[in-house]
Amino acid sequence: MRLLRAVRAWAQGDGFGVLRVEGPDVDIAMVDRVITDLAYAWPAVDKDGNKLSMDQRRYDALMDLFRRVEASDDLPWSRVRREREIGLVMHADTFFGDGPAKDDPGELRGLGAPAPST
């Protein structure tokens, strides 16, 4: 029996990111039901009157839930980190485009591991 439980996040490089959650199928099914229930209660149109897809409503409802947790101090077991920081680390040669390490890639920190190749 696999006991894998993991949450990973990574940037896609186009201003978007991915959040991947792995765990027992009963837990993932429960989370999916909760997100869907929240989405059904979410407005079906945006502030400009554009119709939202169910995927958009699921995303908006889920992000609203996390924003509420982030803004709250009502977590008895932990304080949520409020700062948001993404860092780019690179060699000075890369930054200035000159020197032996000028072609070395930089490293994006703060969004987890890079996307796995598929």
PDB file of C-alpha atoms in Angstrom:
ATOM      1  CA  MET A   1       0.000   0.000   0.000  1.00  0.00           C
ATOM      2  CA  ARG A   2       1.342   3.432  -0.989  1.00  0.00           C
ATOM      3  CA  LEU A   3       1.349   5.974   1.785  1.00  0.00           C
ATOM      4  CA  LEU A   4       2.163   8.878  -0.472  1.00  0.00           C
ATOM      5  CA  ARG A   5       0.818  12.215   0.629  1.00  0.00           C
ATOM      6  CA  ALA A   6       2.283  15.239  -1.042  1.00  0.00           C
ATOM      7  CA  VAL A   7       1.526  18.799  -2.036  1.00  0.00           C
ATOM      8  CA  ARG A   8       3.781  20.410  -4.597  1.00  0.00           C
ATOM      9  CA  ALA A   9       3.685  23.746  -6.379  1.00  0.00           C
ATOM     10  CA  TRP A  10       5.665  25.053  -9.313  1.00  0.00           C
ATOM     11  CA  ALA A  11       5.647  27.925 -11.763  1.00  0.00           C
ATOM     12  CA  GLN A  12       4.897  27.272 -15.421  1.00  0.00           C
ATOM     13  CA  GLY A  13       6.856  30.295 -16.604  1.00  0.00           C
ATOM     14  CA  ASP A  14       3.913  32.119 -18.165  1.00  0.00           C
ATOM     15  CA  GLY A  15       2.569  33.845 -15.067  1.00  0.00           C
ATOM     16  CA  PHE A  16       0.672  30.731 -14.014  1.00  0.00           C
ATOM     17  CA  GLY A  17       1.485  27.958 -11.606  1.00  0.00           C
ATOM     18  CA  VAL A  18       0.424  24.431 -10.762  1.00  0.00           C
ATOM     19  CA  LEU A  19      -0.648  22.995  -7.428  1.00  0.00           C
ATOM     20  CA  ARG A  20      -0.526  19.202  -7.311  1.00  0.00           C
ATOM     21  CA  VAL A  21      -2.068  17.292  -4.428  1.00  0.00           C
ATOM     22  CA  GLU A  22      -1.540  13.544  -4.068  1.00  0.00           C
ATOM     23  CA  GLY A  23      -3.078  11.339  -1.438  1.00  0.00           C
ATOM     24  CA  PRO A  24      -5.474   8.507  -0.775  1.00  0.00           C
ATOM     25  CA  ASP A  25      -8.314   8.409  -3.291  1.00  0.00           C
ATOM     26  CA  VAL A  26     -11.000   8.805  -0.610  1.00  0.00           C
ATOM     27  CA  ASP A  27      -9.392  12.040   0.590  1.00  0.00           C
ATOM     28  CA  ILE A  28      -8.967  13.421  -2.935  1.00  0.00           C
ATOM     29  CA  ALA A  29     -12.584  12.504  -3.755  1.00  0.00           C
ATOM     30  CA  MET A  30     -13.755  14.328  -0.600  1.00  0.00           C
ATOM     31  CA  VAL A  31     -11.742  17.436  -1.503  1.00  0.00           C
ATOM     32  CA  ASP A  32     -13.148  17.332  -5.034  1.00  0.00           C
ATOM     33  CA  ARG A  33     -16.715  17.152  -3.665  1.00  0.00           C
ATOM     34  CA  VAL A  34     -16.107  20.063  -1.287  1.00  0.00           C
ATOM     35  CA  ILE A  35     -14.599  22.224  -4.032  1.00  0.00           C
ATOM     36  CA  THR A  36     -17.516  21.394  -6.323  1.00  0.00           C
ATOM     37  CA  ASP A  37     -20.075  22.189  -3.600  1.00  0.00           C
ATOM     38  CA  LEU A  38     -18.355  25.528  -2.963  1.00  0.00           C
ATOM     39  CA  ALA A  39     -18.367  26.216  -6.720  1.00  0.00           C
ATOM     40  CA  TYR A  40     -22.110  25.592  -7.009  1.00  0.00           C
ATOM     41  CA  ALA A  41     -22.612  28.247  -4.329  1.00  0.00           C
ATOM     42  CA  TRP A  42     -20.235  30.627  -6.146  1.00  0.00           C
ATOM     43  CA  PRO A  43     -21.675  33.228  -8.560  1.00  0.00           C
ATOM     44  CA  ALA A  44     -22.111  31.921 -12.101  1.00  0.00           C
ATOM     45  CA  VAL A  45     -21.079  35.267 -13.622  1.00  0.00           C
ATOM     46  CA  ASP A  46     -18.159  37.567 -12.934  1.00  0.00           C
ATOM     47  CA  LYS A  47     -18.385  41.260 -11.967  1.00  0.00           C
ATOM     48  CA  ASP A  48     -18.660  42.202 -15.662  1.00  0.00           C
ATOM     49  CA  GLY A  49     -21.551  39.801 -16.306  1.00  0.00           C
ATOM     50  CA  ASN A  50     -19.447  37.195 -18.134  1.00  0.00           C
ATOM     51  CA  LYS A  51     -20.522  33.600 -17.585  1.00  0.00           C
ATOM     52  CA  LEU A  52     -18.021  31.561 -15.562  1.00  0.00           C
ATOM     53  CA  SER A  53     -17.282  27.930 -16.361  1.00  0.00           C
ATOM     54  CA  MET A  54     -17.493  25.355 -13.586  1.00  0.00           C
ATOM     55  CA  ASP A  55     -13.666  25.138 -13.600  1.00  0.00           C
ATOM     56  CA  GLN A  56     -13.449  28.907 -13.096  1.00  0.00           C
ATOM     57  CA  ARG A  57     -16.005  28.770 -10.289  1.00  0.00           C
ATOM     58  CA  ARG A  58     -14.164  25.856  -8.634  1.00  0.00           C
ATOM     59  CA  TYR A  59     -10.880  27.783  -8.821  1.00  0.00           C
ATOM     60  CA  ASP A  60     -12.418  31.025  -7.507  1.00  0.00           C
ATOM     61  CA  ALA A  61     -14.152  29.243  -4.613  1.00  0.00           C
ATOM     62  CA  LEU A  62     -10.993  27.354  -3.659  1.00  0.00           C
ATOM     63  CA  MET A  63      -8.835  30.484  -3.768  1.00  0.00           C
ATOM     64  CA  ASP A  64     -11.427  32.339  -1.685  1.00  0.00           C
ATOM     65  CA  LEU A  65     -11.167  29.605   0.945  1.00  0.00           C
ATOM     66  CA  PHE A  66      -7.378  29.922   1.107  1.00  0.00           C
ATOM     67  CA  ARG A  67      -7.536  33.729   1.147  1.00  0.00           C
ATOM     68  CA  ARG A  68      -9.887  33.541   4.125  1.00  0.00           C
ATOM     69  CA  VAL A  69      -7.502  31.204   5.959  1.00  0.00           C
ATOM     70  CA  GLU A  70      -4.547  33.445   5.126  1.00  0.00           C
ATOM     71  CA  ALA A  71      -6.351  36.513   6.467  1.00  0.00           C
ATOM     72  CA  SER A  72      -7.501  34.813   9.678  1.00  0.00           C
ATOM     73  CA  ASP A  73      -5.738  34.320  12.992  1.00  0.00           C
ATOM     74  CA  ASP A  74      -8.246  31.642  13.986  1.00  0.00           C
ATOM     75  CA  LEU A  75      -6.012  28.629  13.407  1.00  0.00           C
ATOM     76  CA  PRO A  76      -5.326  27.192  16.856  1.00  0.00           C
ATOM     77  CA  TRP A  77      -2.474  24.936  15.772  1.00  0.00           C
ATOM     78  CA  SER A  78      -0.486  27.215  13.498  1.00  0.00           C
ATOM     79  CA  ARG A  79       0.079  30.732  12.307  1.00  0.00           C
ATOM     80  CA  VAL A  80      -0.218  31.141   8.563  1.00  0.00           C
ATOM     81  CA  ARG A  81       2.702  32.864   6.887  1.00  0.00           C
ATOM     82  CA  ARG A  82       1.312  36.061   5.393  1.00  0.00           C
ATOM     83  CA  GLU A  83       4.208  37.310   3.321  1.00  0.00           C
ATOM     84  CA  ARG A  84       4.477  36.312  -0.307  1.00  0.00           C
ATOM     85  CA  GLU A  85       7.946  36.074  -1.669  1.00  0.00           C
ATOM     86  CA  ILE A  86       9.333  34.723  -4.886  1.00  0.00           C
ATOM     87  CA  GLY A  87      13.057  34.996  -5.421  1.00  0.00           C
ATOM     88  CA  LEU A  88      15.270  34.722  -8.448  1.00  0.00           C
ATOM     89  CA  VAL A  89      18.791  33.506  -7.738  1.00  0.00           C
ATOM     90  CA  MET A  90      21.381  33.712 -10.458  1.00  0.00           C
ATOM     91  CA  HIS A  91      25.106  33.987 -10.957  1.00  0.00           C
ATOM     92  CA  ALA A  92      26.422  37.508 -11.535  1.00  0.00           C
ATOM     93  CA  ASP A  93      27.805  36.344 -14.907  1.00  0.00           C
ATOM     94  CA  THR A  94      24.274  35.376 -15.947  1.00  0.00           C
ATOM     95  CA  PHE A  95      22.894  38.713 -14.771  1.00  0.00           C
ATOM     96  CA  PHE A  96      25.498  40.764 -16.635  1.00  0.00           C
ATOM     97  CA  GLY A  97      25.675  38.397 -19.648  1.00  0.00           C
ATOM     98  CA  ASP A  98      29.443  38.138 -19.480  1.00  0.00           C
ATOM     99  CA  GLY A  99      31.930  35.673 -18.019  1.00  0.00           C
ATOM    100  CA  PRO A 100      32.270  31.894 -17.790  1.00  0.00           C
ATOM    101  CA  ALA A 101      28.860  31.375 -16.151  1.00  0.00           C
ATOM    102  CA  LYS A 102      26.931  33.750 -18.445  1.00  0.00           C
ATOM    103  CA  ASP A 103      24.735  30.921 -19.789  1.00  0.00           C
ATOM    104  CA  ASP A 104      23.996  29.318 -16.429  1.00  0.00           C
ATOM    105  CA  PRO A 105      20.278  29.256 -15.638  1.00  0.00           C
ATOM    106  CA  GLY A 106      18.813  31.138 -12.746  1.00  0.00           C
ATOM    107  CA  GLU A 107      16.721  29.499 -10.051  1.00  0.00           C
ATOM    108  CA  LEU A 108      13.201  30.555  -9.130  1.00  0.00           C
ATOM    109  CA  ARG A 109      12.544  30.090  -5.414  1.00  0.00           C
ATOM    110  CA  GLY A 110       9.226  30.277  -3.656  1.00  0.00           C
ATOM    111  CA  LEU A 111       6.974  28.189  -5.895  1.00  0.00           C
ATOM    112  CA  GLY A 112       8.363  24.720  -5.236  1.00  0.00           C
ATOM    113  CA  ALA A 113       9.969  22.250  -7.565  1.00  0.00           C
ATOM    114  CA  PRO A 114       9.927  22.688 -11.320  1.00  0.00           C
ATOM    115  CA  ALA A 115       7.229  20.876 -13.254  1.00  0.00           C
ATOM    116  CA  PRO A 116       7.995  17.206 -13.836  1.00  0.00           C
ATOM    117  CA  SER A 117       8.625  16.355 -17.460  1.00  0.00           C
ATOM    118  CA  THR A 118       5.904  14.231 -19.001  1.00  0.00           C
TER     119      THR A 118
END
